[in-house]
Amino acid sequence: MNAKRFVRPAIWFAMFVLVAIVLNSFLSSGDGPEEVDTVRVVDEIQAGNVKSAEITGGDVQRIELTLNNDEELWAYYVEDQGLDLVNQLQQQHEDGTLADGYNVDIPQSNPWMAILGTVLPLLLLVALIIFFLSRVQGGGGRVMQFGKNRAKLASKDAPKTTFADVAGANEAIEELQEIKEFLQEPAKFQAVGAKIPKGVLLYGPPGTGKTLLARAVAGEAGVPFYSISGSDFVEMFVGVGASRVRDLFKEAKENAPAIVFVDEIDAVGRHRGAGMGGGHDEREQTLNQLLVEMDGFDIKTNVILIAATNRPDILDPALLRPGRFDRQVTIGAPDLDGRRRILEVHAKGKPLAPDVDLMAVARRTPGFSGADLANVLNEAALLTARADAKVITPKFMDEAIDRVIAGPQKNSRLMKDEEKRITAYHEGGHALVAAALHHTDPVHKVTILPRGGALGYTMVLPDEDKYSTTRNEILDQLAYMMGGRAAEELVFHDPTTGAANDIDKATTLARRMVTQYGMTERLGAIKFGSDSAEPFLGKEMGHQRDYSEEIAGQVDEEVRKLIENAHQEAYDILVENRDILDSLVIALLERETLNKEEVAEVFESVRKLERRPAWTGSPTRKPSELGPVDIPVKVSTNGSESDHEEGTTVSPDEHQPIAGEHVQPGHQAGPTNQMPGS
């Protein structure tokens, strides 16, 4: 039986008794018989004026009288007077003058009861003080133990997550699988001189499965697994966090081999001394203690630290060096096959209709994280239950994807016919420009139904995952973004505020082309601006301009030139294909939403834009007369050889295709006709 269940009720009962005693002492001194001098009591008895009497003895020697006129009074008496009073009352009772008789109650005195009556209130008061002290700093019944660690030890009886429940992160699973094998069979690695890693850092965008992987390690390891959040170390008192780190590693060492998992380690592992106004003493002392525990003088520990964060850029360099976090594993957005396998994991237990193709769903969700895909299937199940259906159909899956990308549909928002017509031309302009360019992704959907914060949107999605973007693809994206604005100018000669989001994205992308990607002939392949400022000053304040005012003016000119050229290209495409634009708008006004096949049918006779001239880079260079040569290159993939027809350079910061108008999960849907206040 758990004794802790009865501690709190017992404390509250003791408090109630203490309050009752105090109240009784106050109430007993209130209304009642009048207290008089003992002399008057004796006089009243001798005069025969007493109707009834009550005599009590022991600790409190007191006599109460009711006189013949019903007056009540009482007085204290001393021990020697008690016998005389009793004798007089006895005599009057025998003579018949004491009508209602008398009662004598003189109990035997108990010294222990007297002591208890004095000490009990004091004991209750002390218990009450201890109870409140135990709640300070969240002690949970432990007085002054807020320096203890708050890590949770994984229970053997809890439902286990294993590597079989994780999909789309094969490289990370391999790294963690080796950690598991090292803990279970250390002799295998020690035989070749391998040392156990001190730490593994999992980092990547939110929702990609970092914490899920840690739970899988807990289910697979078969050793004590402690989990704690980085924020649990930091308190208002300096030194408490360091004490908790020491206590955590002390407990883990006593149960070694063991694994410690720290989620959101950036809460305690931020760069020391960064930011305005100096550092944070408590956090920095906590970090210092963590560094010592991971790689200090004690090198015989058999404790592995696994940490997760989505902000590796702000972690202290001393935390990331070999010997502390020996392995740093990137958990990125899954590829096409990874998305399919993630969908299969989350589809278990959900009744899918036979015509639901999870591979088709995976193709429609490039850039989705594991959490986004889980949300898609959950939304589809909720929509199915809301419609009182028994199985999840492709219709519900399609709506679930749209809800995750752009938010729920606004069925209650009524649009005027003219405003709906403007929205149709705006979205039709985006779709038509995308279809007439050579390097844009296929149009998957066009709708003028309000959803989320948008009055309508156009969705373009790649047929396969891409990890780098060419200059012509970016230029096509710029033209595609300006397609809605160009359509409004062409048809109505009066642009609306609906293009604000498009202009914002186009300007940002054009500035990156100039300052980061080196894609202008005038300024060349030079990066303008430094991002090496303090990580806590914010993105805008952290960006340092390391170029002159003259170069800044040239940057602005190049950005404007890129936007104007894209705007002109979009306008020319719409003028050339005005009849197709009108046909698309008519179809949109009739059906409100067009899917990929319906859009392709309208665009069968689209006249493409002429290809741009070859990129010359610097004005001093001339494009080569020889075109690109396809040279098959043998590339090893998982131990096998395959032909790789195109070599591309993947930048660590550019794993995702440049957003443009590709609708990405967790972001605003593509081009929107968003009016003020909508």
Coordinates of N, CA, C and O in Angstrom, one line a residue, residues 139 193-194 197 202 247 276 287 326 340 372 378 414 432 483 522 539 561 579 591-592 615 622:
G139 N 9.0 20.9 -4.4 CA 9.7 19.8 -3.8 C 8.9 18.5 -3.8 O 9.4 17.4 -3.7
G193 N 39.8 -1.9 -30.6 CA 40.2 -0.6 -30.0 C 39.2 0.5 -30.1 O 39.6 1.7 -30.0
A194 N 38.0 0.2 -30.4 CA 36.9 1.3 -30.5 C 36.5 1.7 -29.1 O 36.4 0.9 -28.2
P197 N 31.1 6.0 -27.8 CA 30.8 7.4 -28.0 C 30.3 8.1 -26.7 O 29.5 7.5 -26.0
L202 N 21.1 14.8 -32.1 CA 20.1 14.7 -33.2 C 19.6 16.1 -33.4 O 19.1 16.8 -32.5
D247 N 23.8 15.4 -10.0 CA 22.9 14.4 -9.4 C 22.5 13.4 -10.5 O 22.4 12.2 -10.3
M276 N 23.3 40.6 -25.8 CA 23.5 41.9 -25.2 C 23.4 41.9 -23.7 O 22.5 41.2 -23.2
L287 N 25.8 24.6 -18.0 CA 26.5 24.1 -19.1 C 28.0 23.7 -18.8 O 28.4 22.7 -19.3
D326 N 30.3 13.1 -30.0 CA 31.1 12.5 -31.0 C 30.4 12.4 -32.3 O 31.0 12.3 -33.4
R340 N 6.4 7.5 -47.8 CA 5.5 6.3 -48.0 C 5.6 5.4 -46.8 O 4.5 5.0 -46.3
D372 N 3.9 16.1 -39.9 CA 2.9 16.5 -40.8 C 2.2 15.4 -41.4 O 0.9 15.4 -41.6
N378 N -4.4 11.6 -39.5 CA -5.3 11.9 -38.4 C -6.5 12.8 -38.8 O -7.6 12.6 -38.5
L414 N -18.7 34.3 -47.6 CA -19.4 34.5 -48.8 C -18.7 35.6 -49.6 O -18.5 36.7 -49.1
L432 N -1.5 29.5 -65.3 CA -1.1 29.6 -66.7 C 0.4 29.9 -66.9 O 1.0 29.4 -67.8
G483 N 2.6 36.1 -61.7 CA 1.5 35.8 -62.6 C 0.1 36.3 -62.2 O -0.7 36.8 -63.0
R522 N 26.2 41.4 -63.2 CA 26.8 42.6 -62.8 C 27.6 42.5 -61.5 O 28.7 43.0 -61.4
K539 N 17.2 37.9 -36.4 CA 17.7 37.7 -37.7 C 18.1 39.1 -38.4 O 19.1 39.2 -39.0
K561 N 15.5 44.8 -61.1 CA 15.6 44.3 -62.5 C 15.0 42.9 -62.6 O 14.3 42.5 -63.5
D579 N -6.9 33.7 -74.5 CA -8.0 32.8 -74.7 C -8.0 31.6 -73.7 O -9.1 31.2 -73.2
R591 N -16.7 25.2 -61.4 CA -16.4 24.1 -60.5 C -15.7 24.5 -59.3 O -15.5 23.7 -58.4
E592 N -15.2 25.7 -59.2 CA -14.5 26.3 -58.1 C -13.1 25.6 -57.8 O -12.2 26.3 -57.3
W615 N 23.4 31.4 -69.8 CA 24.0 32.2 -68.7 C 25.4 32.4 -69.0 O 26.2 31.5 -69.2
K622 N 32.4 34.3 -72.3 CA 31.5 34.0 -73.4 C 31.0 32.6 -73.1 O 31.7 31.7 -72.7

